[in-house]
Amino acid sequence: MIDVLLNIFWIPLGGFLSFLIFISAINKSIGVRKAYVNLLLRIFEYGRVSIETASKENQHIKNPKTDDKQGVQLVDDVDSKEGTNGATLITRDAVLLPQPQEPAPEKPVSSTKDEINFDFEKCLDYVKSGVEAIIEDDVTSRFEAEELKSWNMLTRTNRHYEFISWKITSIWVFGFFIRYVILMPLRVLVCFVGVVWLTVCTAAVGYLKDGPFKRDLVHKVLGMCFGVLSSAISAVITYHNEDNRPSSGICVANHTSPIDVLVLMCDSTYSLIGQRHGGFLGVLQRALARASPHIWFERGEAKDRHLVAERLKQHVSDPNNPPILIFPEGTCINNTSVMQFKKGSFEVGGVIYPVAIKYDPRFGDAFWNSAKYSMMQYLYMMMTSWAIVCDVWYLPPMYRQEGESAIDFANRVKSVIAKQGGLIDLVWDGQLKRMKPKKEWREIQQVEFANRLKSDST
């Protein structure tokens, strides 16, 4: 009896996995994931309308004398000032810049010594900006989960549980069952099969002799394997401007998550550069190294910029090598902004292919906060999300202009990526989440602050 039940269970499961590998091998989609995402959008819209309706009704109960128009205006005002966690968001017109003041009346010239007049009111704008920076600055807020405009029925907000209606509660309970009881076990199984398949295929291809046949086979094998792995997170990826897809040289992209590599490798083959890892990432690194050229270095070598740059130049100089994928930020940012690009990859020379990646946070937060979550915890969060939906824009190749420094070139590429992806272009170093600001940076701000005070007092 047990054997019969096992056969009934394993036969359809084996057929499902075989079909999944087959459609990944031929690079086709039957549209199930897109239909699933469209259904989720309808559910989210229903939830948003229900929440707004309940908020308006609560507003009428608290203020019964206000008319409908005023009530709606009050709700809109609250929504515009509050984030999804219920905290009031700070809006700054100018950080560290005082508000313009009317010119003071001219004082008669005195023959006595110059007197320094100090008005305490002139410091209030600076104090206000300083308090705002302590509460919510432009750096640390980029290493937290992106705030949503409406509830995605995936996580509760910091306002805790609010009963809205039995329909919304039933949908949330049903979605919880679907994600944790049905989707998560299937995704874990698909991920395991994908990793095993990647390891076996790359090991087999690694024994072939280098040449055009091996390169073509590696491209097909990696596309198939990463296609299977993308199914483990229900990834729906839309590629734009495919004519600009890199074929050689250096490809740079903004960095949100380790999934960035999977997203790009589903469409093309890249060489990777980075530090050697252990655990799950180490398994993938060793598997990829068997089939195609990658640059992995130890922690001590990472500090030797000249050694890494030399290996990068050697890779780029060989036209047979695939384009090398680099994330110049050096750390993961929360899908809202682009932070400082390291200049190393822009000093090598040659063509740079910018790529902008933007995730849709309504279906799941793709950002990996490595200081808070381990890789296994992050994978667990991804496999219990609704899906991973993102857009990828291939931008026209860019070249370093004559007389342009590597830093200016990096900033120019960064601004192009930020503009295309709808991200905020920040000048701060992403490594600030692991270290304190440099002493030179603090001194520059102190000098600038002192100069502004002097200009105000004159």
CSV table of C-alpha atoms in Angstrom, one decimal:
chain,number,residue,atom,x,y,z
A,1,MET,CA,0.0,0.0,0.0
A,2,ILE,CA,2.8,2.4,0.9
A,3,ASP,CA,4.7,1.6,-2.3
A,4,VAL,CA,1.6,2.4,-4.3
A,5,LEU,CA,1.2,5.8,-2.6
A,6,LEU,CA,4.8,6.6,-3.1
A,7,ASN,CA,4.5,5.8,-6.8
A,8,ILE,CA,1.5,8.0,-7.1
A,9,PHE,CA,3.4,10.8,-5.4
A,10,TRP,CA,6.8,10.4,-7.2
A,11,ILE,CA,5.5,9.9,-10.8
A,12,PRO,CA,3.8,13.3,-11.1
A,13,LEU,CA,6.6,15.0,-9.2
A,14,GLY,CA,9.3,13.5,-11.4
A,15,GLY,CA,7.2,14.5,-14.5
A,16,PHE,CA,7.0,18.1,-13.2
A,17,LEU,CA,10.8,18.3,-12.6
A,18,SER,CA,11.5,16.8,-16.0
A,19,PHE,CA,9.2,19.2,-17.7
A,20,LEU,CA,10.8,22.1,-15.8
A,21,ILE,CA,14.3,21.1,-17.0
A,22,PHE,CA,13.0,20.7,-20.5
A,23,ILE,CA,11.5,24.1,-20.9
A,24,SER,CA,14.6,25.6,-19.3
A,25,ALA,CA,16.8,23.8,-21.8
A,26,ILE,CA,14.8,25.2,-24.7
A,27,ASN,CA,14.6,28.6,-23.1
A,28,LYS,CA,10.8,28.8,-23.3
A,29,SER,CA,8.1,29.9,-20.9
A,30,ILE,CA,4.5,28.7,-20.8
A,31,GLY,CA,3.3,31.9,-19.0
A,32,VAL,CA,2.3,30.3,-15.7
A,33,ARG,CA,4.5,32.6,-13.6
A,34,LYS,CA,3.3,35.7,-15.3
A,35,ALA,CA,-0.4,34.7,-14.9
A,36,TYR,CA,0.4,34.0,-11.2
A,37,VAL,CA,1.9,37.5,-10.8
A,38,ASN,CA,-1.1,39.1,-12.5
A,39,LEU,CA,-3.4,37.3,-10.1
A,40,LEU,CA,-1.4,38.6,-7.2
A,41,LEU,CA,-1.7,42.1,-8.5
A,42,ARG,CA,-5.4,41.9,-8.5
A,43,ILE,CA,-5.4,40.5,-4.9
A,44,PHE,CA,-3.1,43.3,-3.8
A,45,GLU,CA,-5.4,45.9,-5.4
A,46,TYR,CA,-8.4,44.4,-3.7
A,47,GLY,CA,-6.5,44.6,-0.3
A,48,ARG,CA,-5.5,48.2,-0.9
A,49,VAL,CA,-9.0,49.3,-1.7
A,50,SER,CA,-10.3,47.5,1.4
A,51,ILE,CA,-7.7,49.1,3.6
A,52,GLU,CA,-8.4,52.6,2.3
A,53,THR,CA,-12.1,52.1,2.7
A,54,ALA,CA,-11.6,50.9,6.3
A,55,SER,CA,-9.3,53.9,7.1
A,56,LYS,CA,-11.9,56.3,5.7
A,57,GLU,CA,-14.7,54.7,7.8
A,58,ASN,CA,-12.5,54.9,11.0
A,59,GLN,CA,-11.8,58.6,10.2
A,60,HIS,CA,-15.5,59.3,10.0
A,61,ILE,CA,-16.1,57.6,13.3
A,62,LYS,CA,-13.4,59.7,15.0
A,63,ASN,CA,-14.6,62.9,13.3
A,64,PRO,CA,-18.3,62.5,12.6
A,65,LYS,CA,-18.8,66.2,11.8
A,66,THR,CA,-16.4,66.3,8.9
A,67,ASP,CA,-17.8,65.8,5.4
A,68,ASP,CA,-16.6,63.2,2.9
A,69,LYS,CA,-14.3,65.5,1.1
A,70,GLN,CA,-12.5,66.6,4.2
A,71,GLY,CA,-12.3,63.0,5.5
A,72,VAL,CA,-10.6,61.8,2.3
A,73,GLN,CA,-8.2,64.7,2.4
A,74,LEU,CA,-7.2,63.8,6.0
A,75,VAL,CA,-6.5,60.2,5.0
A,76,ASP,CA,-4.4,61.3,2.0
A,77,ASP,CA,-2.4,63.6,4.3
A,78,VAL,CA,-1.7,60.8,6.7
A,79,ASP,CA,-0.7,58.5,3.9
A,80,SER,CA,1.7,61.0,2.4
A,81,LYS,CA,3.5,61.4,5.7
A,82,GLU,CA,3.6,57.9,7.0
A,83,GLY,CA,5.6,54.9,5.8
A,84,THR,CA,4.4,51.3,5.9
A,85,ASN,CA,5.8,50.9,9.4
A,86,GLY,CA,3.6,53.7,10.7
A,87,ALA,CA,6.4,56.1,11.4
A,88,THR,CA,6.4,59.6,10.1
A,89,LEU,CA,8.8,60.0,7.3
A,90,ILE,CA,11.1,63.0,7.4
A,91,THR,CA,11.2,65.3,4.4
A,92,ARG,CA,14.2,67.6,4.1
A,93,ASP,CA,14.5,70.4,1.6
A,94,ALA,CA,18.1,71.0,2.3
A,95,VAL,CA,20.4,69.1,4.7
A,96,LEU,CA,22.7,71.4,6.7
A,97,LEU,CA,21.4,74.4,4.8
A,98,PRO,CA,19.6,77.0,6.9
A,99,GLN,CA,16.3,78.5,5.7
A,100,PRO,CA,16.7,81.8,3.8
A,101,GLN,CA,16.2,84.8,6.1
A,102,GLU,CA,15.4,88.4,5.3
A,103,PRO,CA,18.5,90.7,5.3
A,104,ALA,CA,19.0,92.5,8.5
A,105,PRO,CA,18.9,96.3,8.5
A,106,GLU,CA,22.3,97.9,8.2
A,107,LYS,CA,23.9,99.1,11.4
A,108,PRO,CA,25.8,102.4,11.7
A,109,VAL,CA,29.6,102.1,11.4
A,110,SER,CA,31.2,102.2,14.8
A,111,SER,CA,34.8,103.2,15.5
A,112,THR,CA,35.1,100.6,18.2
A,113,LYS,CA,36.5,97.2,17.7
A,114,ASP,CA,34.4,94.7,15.6
A,115,GLU,CA,31.9,92.9,17.7
A,116,ILE,CA,30.7,89.4,16.9
A,117,ASN,CA,26.9,89.2,17.1
A,118,PHE,CA,25.6,85.7,17.7
A,119,ASP,CA,22.0,84.9,17.3
A,120,PHE,CA,20.8,81.6,18.7
A,121,GLU,CA,18.0,81.4,16.1
A,122,LYS,CA,20.6,81.0,13.3
A,123,CYS,CA,21.6,77.6,14.8
A,124,LEU,CA,18.2,76.1,14.9
A,125,ASP,CA,18.2,75.1,11.2
A,126,TYR,CA,21.5,73.3,11.8
A,127,VAL,CA,20.2,71.6,14.9
A,128,LYS,CA,17.1,70.5,13.1
A,129,SER,CA,19.1,69.0,10.2
A,130,GLY,CA,21.4,67.2,12.7
A,131,VAL,CA,18.5,65.7,14.6
A,132,GLU,CA,16.9,64.6,11.3
A,133,ALA,CA,20.2,63.0,10.2
A,134,ILE,CA,20.3,61.1,13.5
A,135,ILE,CA,16.8,59.8,13.1
A,136,GLU,CA,16.9,58.9,9.4
A,137,ASP,CA,20.0,59.6,7.3
A,138,ASP,CA,20.7,58.9,3.7
A,139,VAL,CA,23.1,56.0,4.4
A,140,THR,CA,21.8,53.7,7.1
A,141,SER,CA,18.3,53.8,5.6
A,142,ARG,CA,19.7,52.1,2.5
A,143,PHE,CA,20.5,49.0,4.4
A,144,GLU,CA,17.0,48.3,5.7
A,145,ALA,CA,14.0,46.7,3.8
A,146,GLU,CA,12.4,49.0,1.3
A,147,GLU,CA,9.1,50.6,2.5
A,148,LEU,CA,6.0,49.7,0.7
A,149,LYS,CA,3.2,52.1,-0.2
A,150,SER,CA,0.5,49.4,0.4
A,151,TRP,CA,0.3,46.1,2.2
A,152,ASN,CA,1.4,43.1,0.1
A,153,MET,CA,-0.3,40.5,2.4
A,154,LEU,CA,3.2,39.1,3.0
A,155,THR,CA,4.3,40.8,6.2
A,156,ARG,CA,2.6,42.7,9.0
A,157,THR,CA,3.7,46.3,9.6
A,158,ASN,CA,4.9,47.9,12.8
A,159,ARG,CA,1.4,49.1,13.4
A,160,HIS,CA,0.7,45.5,14.4
A,161,TYR,CA,-2.4,43.6,13.5
A,162,GLU,CA,-5.5,45.6,12.5
A,163,PHE,CA,-8.6,43.7,11.8
A,164,ILE,CA,-10.0,45.1,8.5
A,165,SER,CA,-12.5,42.4,7.3
A,166,TRP,CA,-13.0,38.7,7.4
A,167,LYS,CA,-12.3,38.6,3.6
A,168,ILE,CA,-8.9,40.2,4.0
A,169,THR,CA,-8.0,37.9,6.9
A,170,SER,CA,-9.2,34.8,5.0
A,171,ILE,CA,-7.0,35.8,2.0
A,172,TRP,CA,-4.0,36.3,4.3
A,173,VAL,CA,-4.5,32.9,5.9
A,174,PHE,CA,-5.0,31.2,2.6
A,175,GLY,CA,-1.9,32.9,1.2
A,176,PHE,CA,0.1,31.9,4.2
A,177,PHE,CA,-0.9,28.2,3.6
A,178,ILE,CA,0.0,28.5,-0.1
A,179,ARG,CA,3.4,30.0,0.6
A,180,TYR,CA,4.6,27.8,3.5
A,181,VAL,CA,2.8,24.5,2.8
A,182,ILE,CA,2.8,24.2,-1.0
A,183,LEU,CA,5.2,26.7,-2.6
A,184,MET,CA,8.1,26.5,-0.1
A,185,PRO,CA,8.5,22.6,-0.2
A,186,LEU,CA,8.3,22.7,-4.0
A,187,ARG,CA,10.8,25.5,-4.2
A,188,VAL,CA,13.3,23.8,-1.9
A,189,LEU,CA,13.1,20.7,-4.0
A,190,VAL,CA,13.5,22.6,-7.2
A,191,CYS,CA,16.5,24.5,-5.8
A,192,PHE,CA,18.1,21.2,-4.7
A,193,VAL,CA,17.6,19.7,-8.1
A,194,GLY,CA,18.9,22.8,-9.8
A,195,VAL,CA,22.1,22.9,-7.7
A,196,VAL,CA,22.7,19.2,-8.3
A,197,TRP,CA,22.0,19.6,-12.0
A,198,LEU,CA,24.4,22.6,-12.2
A,199,THR,CA,27.2,20.7,-10.4
A,200,VAL,CA,26.8,17.6,-12.6
A,201,CYS,CA,26.6,19.6,-15.9
A,202,THR,CA,29.5,21.9,-15.2
A,203,ALA,CA,31.6,19.0,-14.1
A,204,ALA,CA,30.9,17.2,-17.4
A,205,VAL,CA,31.5,20.2,-19.6
A,206,GLY,CA,34.7,21.0,-17.7
A,207,TYR,CA,36.4,17.9,-19.2
A,208,LEU,CA,35.9,19.2,-22.8
A,209,LYS,CA,38.7,21.0,-24.6
A,210,ASP,CA,38.6,24.8,-24.8
A,211,GLY,CA,37.2,26.1,-28.0
A,212,PRO,CA,34.1,27.4,-29.7
A,213,PHE,CA,32.1,24.2,-29.1
A,214,LYS,CA,32.8,24.3,-25.4
A,215,ARG,CA,31.9,27.9,-25.1
A,216,ASP,CA,28.6,27.4,-26.9
A,217,LEU,CA,27.8,24.4,-24.8
A,218,VAL,CA,28.6,26.2,-21.6
A,219,HIS,CA,26.3,29.1,-22.6
A,220,LYS,CA,23.4,26.6,-23.2
A,221,VAL,CA,24.1,24.6,-20.0
A,222,LEU,CA,24.4,27.6,-17.7
A,223,GLY,CA,21.2,29.1,-19.2
A,224,MET,CA,19.4,25.9,-18.6
A,225,CYS,CA,20.7,25.4,-15.0
A,226,PHE,CA,20.0,29.0,-14.0
A,227,GLY,CA,16.6,28.8,-15.6
A,228,VAL,CA,15.8,25.9,-13.2
A,229,LEU,CA,17.1,27.8,-10.2
A,230,SER,CA,15.0,30.8,-11.2
A,231,SER,CA,11.9,28.6,-10.8
A,232,ALA,CA,12.9,28.0,-7.2
A,233,ILE,CA,12.0,31.6,-6.4
A,234,SER,CA,9.2,32.0,-9.0
A,235,ALA,CA,11.3,34.6,-10.8
A,236,VAL,CA,9.6,36.8,-13.5
A,237,ILE,CA,12.3,38.7,-15.3
A,238,THR,CA,11.8,41.3,-18.1
A,239,TYR,CA,14.8,42.2,-20.2
A,240,HIS,CA,14.8,45.6,-22.0
A,241,ASN,CA,17.1,46.8,-24.8
A,242,GLU,CA,18.6,43.4,-25.6
A,243,ASP,CA,20.5,44.8,-28.5
A,244,ASN,CA,22.9,46.3,-25.8
A,245,ARG,CA,23.5,43.0,-24.2
A,246,PRO,CA,27.2,42.7,-23.4
A,247,SER,CA,29.3,40.1,-25.4
A,248,SER,CA,32.7,41.0,-24.0
A,249,GLY,CA,34.5,43.5,-21.8
A,250,ILE,CA,33.2,44.6,-18.4
A,251,CYS,CA,29.6,44.6,-17.4
A,252,VAL,CA,28.7,46.7,-14.3
A,253,ALA,CA,25.4,46.7,-12.5
A,254,ASN,CA,23.8,48.0,-9.3
A,255,HIS,CA,23.8,45.4,-6.5
A,256,THR,CA,20.8,44.4,-4.4
A,257,SER,CA,21.2,40.7,-3.8
A,258,PRO,CA,23.1,37.6,-4.8
A,259,ILE,CA,20.1,36.9,-6.9
A,260,ASP,CA,21.4,39.6,-9.3
A,261,VAL,CA,23.8,37.0,-10.7
A,262,LEU,CA,21.0,34.5,-11.3
A,263,VAL,CA,18.9,37.2,-12.9
A,264,LEU,CA,21.6,38.1,-15.4
A,265,MET,CA,22.8,34.6,-16.0
A,266,CYS,CA,19.4,33.5,-17.1
A,267,ASP,CA,19.8,35.6,-20.2
A,268,SER,CA,23.5,35.4,-20.9
A,269,THR,CA,26.8,34.0,-19.8
A,270,TYR,CA,29.1,36.0,-17.6
A,271,SER,CA,32.4,35.5,-15.8
A,272,LEU,CA,32.3,36.5,-12.2
A,273,ILE,CA,34.9,38.2,-9.9
A,274,GLY,CA,34.8,38.1,-6.2
A,275,GLN,CA,36.0,36.6,-2.9
A,276,ARG,CA,35.9,32.9,-2.3
A,277,HIS,CA,33.1,31.8,0.0
A,278,GLY,CA,32.2,28.7,1.9
A,279,GLY,CA,28.8,27.0,2.3
A,280,PHE,CA,26.1,27.3,-0.3
A,281,LEU,CA,27.8,30.1,-2.3
A,282,GLY,CA,31.1,28.1,-2.3
A,283,VAL,CA,29.3,25.2,-3.9
A,284,LEU,CA,28.1,27.4,-6.7
A,285,GLN,CA,31.5,29.1,-7.1
A,286,ARG,CA,33.3,25.7,-7.5
A,287,ALA,CA,30.7,24.5,-9.9
A,288,LEU,CA,30.9,27.5,-12.1
A,289,ALA,CA,34.7,27.5,-12.1
A,290,ARG,CA,34.7,24.0,-13.7
A,291,ALA,CA,33.0,25.2,-16.9
A,292,SER,CA,34.1,28.8,-17.5
A,293,PRO,CA,36.8,31.3,-16.5
A,294,HIS,CA,36.1,33.2,-13.3
A,295,ILE,CA,38.3,35.3,-10.9
A,296,TRP,CA,38.0,34.1,-7.3
A,297,PHE,CA,40.5,35.5,-4.8
A,298,GLU,CA,41.2,35.0,-1.1
A,299,ARG,CA,40.4,37.6,1.5
A,300,GLY,CA,44.1,38.6,1.7
A,301,GLU,CA,44.3,39.0,-2.0
A,302,ALA,CA,41.3,41.3,-2.1
A,303,LYS,CA,43.4,44.0,-0.4
A,304,ASP,CA,46.0,43.8,-3.1
A,305,ARG,CA,44.3,46.1,-5.7
A,306,HIS,CA,47.2,45.7,-8.2
A,307,LEU,CA,46.9,41.9,-8.2
A,308,VAL,CA,43.2,42.0,-8.8
A,309,ALA,CA,43.4,44.6,-11.4
A,310,GLU,CA,46.1,42.6,-13.3
A,311,ARG,CA,43.9,39.5,-13.3
A,312,LEU,CA,41.0,41.6,-14.5
A,313,LYS,CA,43.1,43.1,-17.4
A,314,GLN,CA,44.2,39.6,-18.4
A,315,HIS,CA,40.6,38.4,-18.6
A,316,VAL,CA,39.3,41.4,-20.6
A,317,SER,CA,42.2,41.2,-23.0
A,318,ASP,CA,41.1,37.7,-24.2
A,319,PRO,CA,38.2,38.2,-26.7
A,320,ASN,CA,37.2,34.5,-26.2
A,321,ASN,CA,36.3,35.1,-22.6
A,322,PRO,CA,32.7,36.1,-21.8
A,323,PRO,CA,32.0,39.5,-20.3
A,324,ILE,CA,33.0,39.8,-16.7
A,325,LEU,CA,30.2,40.9,-14.3
A,326,ILE,CA,31.2,43.4,-11.6
A,327,PHE,CA,29.1,45.1,-8.9
A,328,PRO,CA,31.2,48.2,-8.2
A,329,GLU,CA,29.3,49.2,-5.0
A,330,GLY,CA,30.9,46.2,-3.2
A,331,THR,CA,27.8,45.6,-1.1
A,332,CYS,CA,24.1,45.1,-1.3
A,333,ILE,CA,21.8,48.2,-1.3
A,334,ASN,CA,18.1,48.0,-0.7
A,335,ASN,CA,16.7,48.5,-4.2
A,336,THR,CA,16.1,52.2,-3.7
A,337,SER,CA,19.4,53.8,-4.6
A,338,VAL,CA,22.8,53.4,-6.1
A,339,MET,CA,25.8,54.2,-3.9
A,340,GLN,CA,29.5,55.0,-4.6
A,341,PHE,CA,31.1,52.9,-7.4
A,342,LYS,CA,34.6,51.8,-6.7
A,343,LYS,CA,37.0,53.0,-9.3
A,344,GLY,CA,39.0,49.8,-9.8
A,345,SER,CA,37.0,48.3,-12.6
A,346,PHE,CA,37.0,51.7,-14.4
A,347,GLU,CA,40.8,51.9,-14.5
A,348,VAL,CA,41.2,48.8,-16.6
A,349,GLY,CA,40.3,50.5,-19.8
A,350,GLY,CA,38.1,49.3,-22.6
A,351,VAL,CA,34.3,49.3,-23.0
A,352,ILE,CA,31.9,49.3,-20.0
A,353,TYR,CA,28.4,47.9,-20.4
A,354,PRO,CA,26.1,49.4,-17.7
A,355,VAL,CA,23.1,47.3,-16.6
A,356,ALA,CA,20.3,48.6,-14.3
A,357,ILE,CA,18.4,46.1,-12.2
A,358,LYS,CA,15.1,47.0,-10.4
A,359,TYR,CA,13.0,44.6,-8.3
A,360,ASP,CA,9.3,45.0,-7.6
A,361,PRO,CA,9.1,45.0,-3.8
A,362,ARG,CA,5.4,44.2,-3.8
A,363,PHE,CA,6.0,40.5,-4.4
A,364,GLY,CA,9.0,40.1,-2.1
A,365,ASP,CA,12.0,41.9,-0.7
A,366,ALA,CA,15.1,40.8,-2.7
A,367,PHE,CA,17.5,42.9,-0.6
A,368,TRP,CA,20.0,40.8,1.4
A,369,ASN,CA,21.0,42.4,4.7
A,370,SER,CA,24.1,40.3,5.2
A,371,ALA,CA,24.7,41.9,8.6
A,372,LYS,CA,21.3,40.6,9.8
A,373,TYR,CA,20.6,37.4,7.9
A,374,SER,CA,22.8,34.5,6.9
A,375,MET,CA,22.6,33.0,3.4
A,376,MET,CA,20.3,30.2,4.5
A,377,GLN,CA,18.0,32.6,6.3
A,378,TYR,CA,17.9,34.8,3.2
A,379,LEU,CA,17.1,31.8,1.0
A,380,TYR,CA,14.3,30.9,3.4
A,381,MET,CA,12.8,34.4,3.0
A,382,MET,CA,13.0,34.2,-0.8
A,383,MET,CA,11.3,30.9,-0.9
A,384,THR,CA,8.4,32.0,1.3
A,385,SER,CA,7.9,35.2,-0.7
A,386,TRP,CA,5.2,35.5,-3.3
A,387,ALA,CA,7.7,35.8,-6.2
A,388,ILE,CA,10.7,37.7,-7.4
A,389,VAL,CA,9.8,40.1,-10.1
A,390,CYS,CA,12.3,42.4,-11.7
A,391,ASP,CA,13.3,44.5,-14.7
A,392,VAL,CA,16.7,44.5,-16.3
A,393,TRP,CA,17.8,47.3,-18.7
A,394,TYR,CA,20.8,46.8,-20.9
A,395,LEU,CA,22.3,50.3,-21.5
A,396,PRO,CA,24.5,51.4,-24.4
A,397,PRO,CA,28.2,50.8,-24.0
A,398,MET,CA,30.2,53.6,-22.4
A,399,TYR,CA,33.9,54.6,-22.9
A,400,ARG,CA,36.2,56.6,-20.8
A,401,GLN,CA,36.6,60.1,-22.3
A,402,GLU,CA,40.0,61.7,-22.9
A,403,GLY,CA,41.2,63.4,-19.7
A,404,GLU,CA,38.5,61.9,-17.6
A,405,SER,CA,39.6,60.3,-14.3
A,406,ALA,CA,38.4,56.9,-13.3
A,407,ILE,CA,36.4,58.4,-10.5
A,408,ASP,CA,34.5,60.7,-12.8
A,409,PHE,CA,33.9,57.9,-15.3
A,410,ALA,CA,32.5,55.7,-12.5
A,411,ASN,CA,30.2,58.5,-11.4
A,412,ARG,CA,29.0,59.0,-14.9
A,413,VAL,CA,28.2,55.3,-15.3
A,414,LYS,CA,26.5,55.3,-11.9
A,415,SER,CA,24.3,58.2,-12.8
A,416,VAL,CA,23.1,56.5,-16.0
A,417,ILE,CA,22.2,53.3,-14.1
A,418,ALA,CA,20.4,55.3,-11.4
A,419,LYS,CA,18.4,57.3,-13.9
A,420,GLN,CA,17.3,54.2,-15.9
A,421,GLY,CA,16.4,52.1,-12.9
A,422,GLY,CA,14.5,55.0,-11.1
A,423,LEU,CA,17.0,54.8,-8.2
A,424,ILE,CA,18.5,57.6,-6.1
A,425,ASP,CA,22.0,58.5,-7.0
A,426,LEU,CA,24.1,58.8,-3.8
A,427,VAL,CA,27.7,59.7,-3.3
A,428,TRP,CA,28.2,57.8,-0.1
A,429,ASP,CA,30.3,54.7,0.2
A,430,GLY,CA,28.3,51.5,0.8
A,431,GLN,CA,30.9,50.2,3.1
A,432,LEU,CA,29.7,52.7,5.7
A,433,LYS,CA,27.4,50.0,7.0
A,434,ARG,CA,30.5,48.1,8.2
A,435,MET,CA,32.8,50.9,9.2
A,436,LYS,CA,32.8,54.4,10.7
A,437,PRO,CA,33.2,57.4,8.4
A,438,LYS,CA,36.8,58.4,7.7
A,439,LYS,CA,38.3,61.2,9.8
A,440,GLU,CA,38.9,63.2,6.6
A,441,TRP,CA,35.2,63.2,5.8
A,442,ARG,CA,34.2,64.4,9.2
A,443,GLU,CA,36.8,67.2,9.0
A,444,ILE,CA,35.5,68.4,5.6
A,445,GLN,CA,32.0,68.6,7.1
A,446,GLN,CA,33.2,70.5,10.1
A,447,VAL,CA,35.1,73.0,8.0
A,448,GLU,CA,32.0,73.5,5.7
A,449,PHE,CA,29.8,74.0,8.8
A,450,ALA,CA,32.2,76.6,10.3
A,451,ASN,CA,32.3,78.5,7.0
A,452,ARG,CA,28.6,78.7,6.8
A,453,LEU,CA,28.3,80.0,10.4
A,454,LYS,CA,30.9,82.7,9.5
A,455,SER,CA,28.9,83.7,6.4
A,456,ASP,CA,25.7,83.9,8.5
A,457,SER,CA,27.3,86.1,11.1
A,458,THR,CA,28.6,88.6,8.6
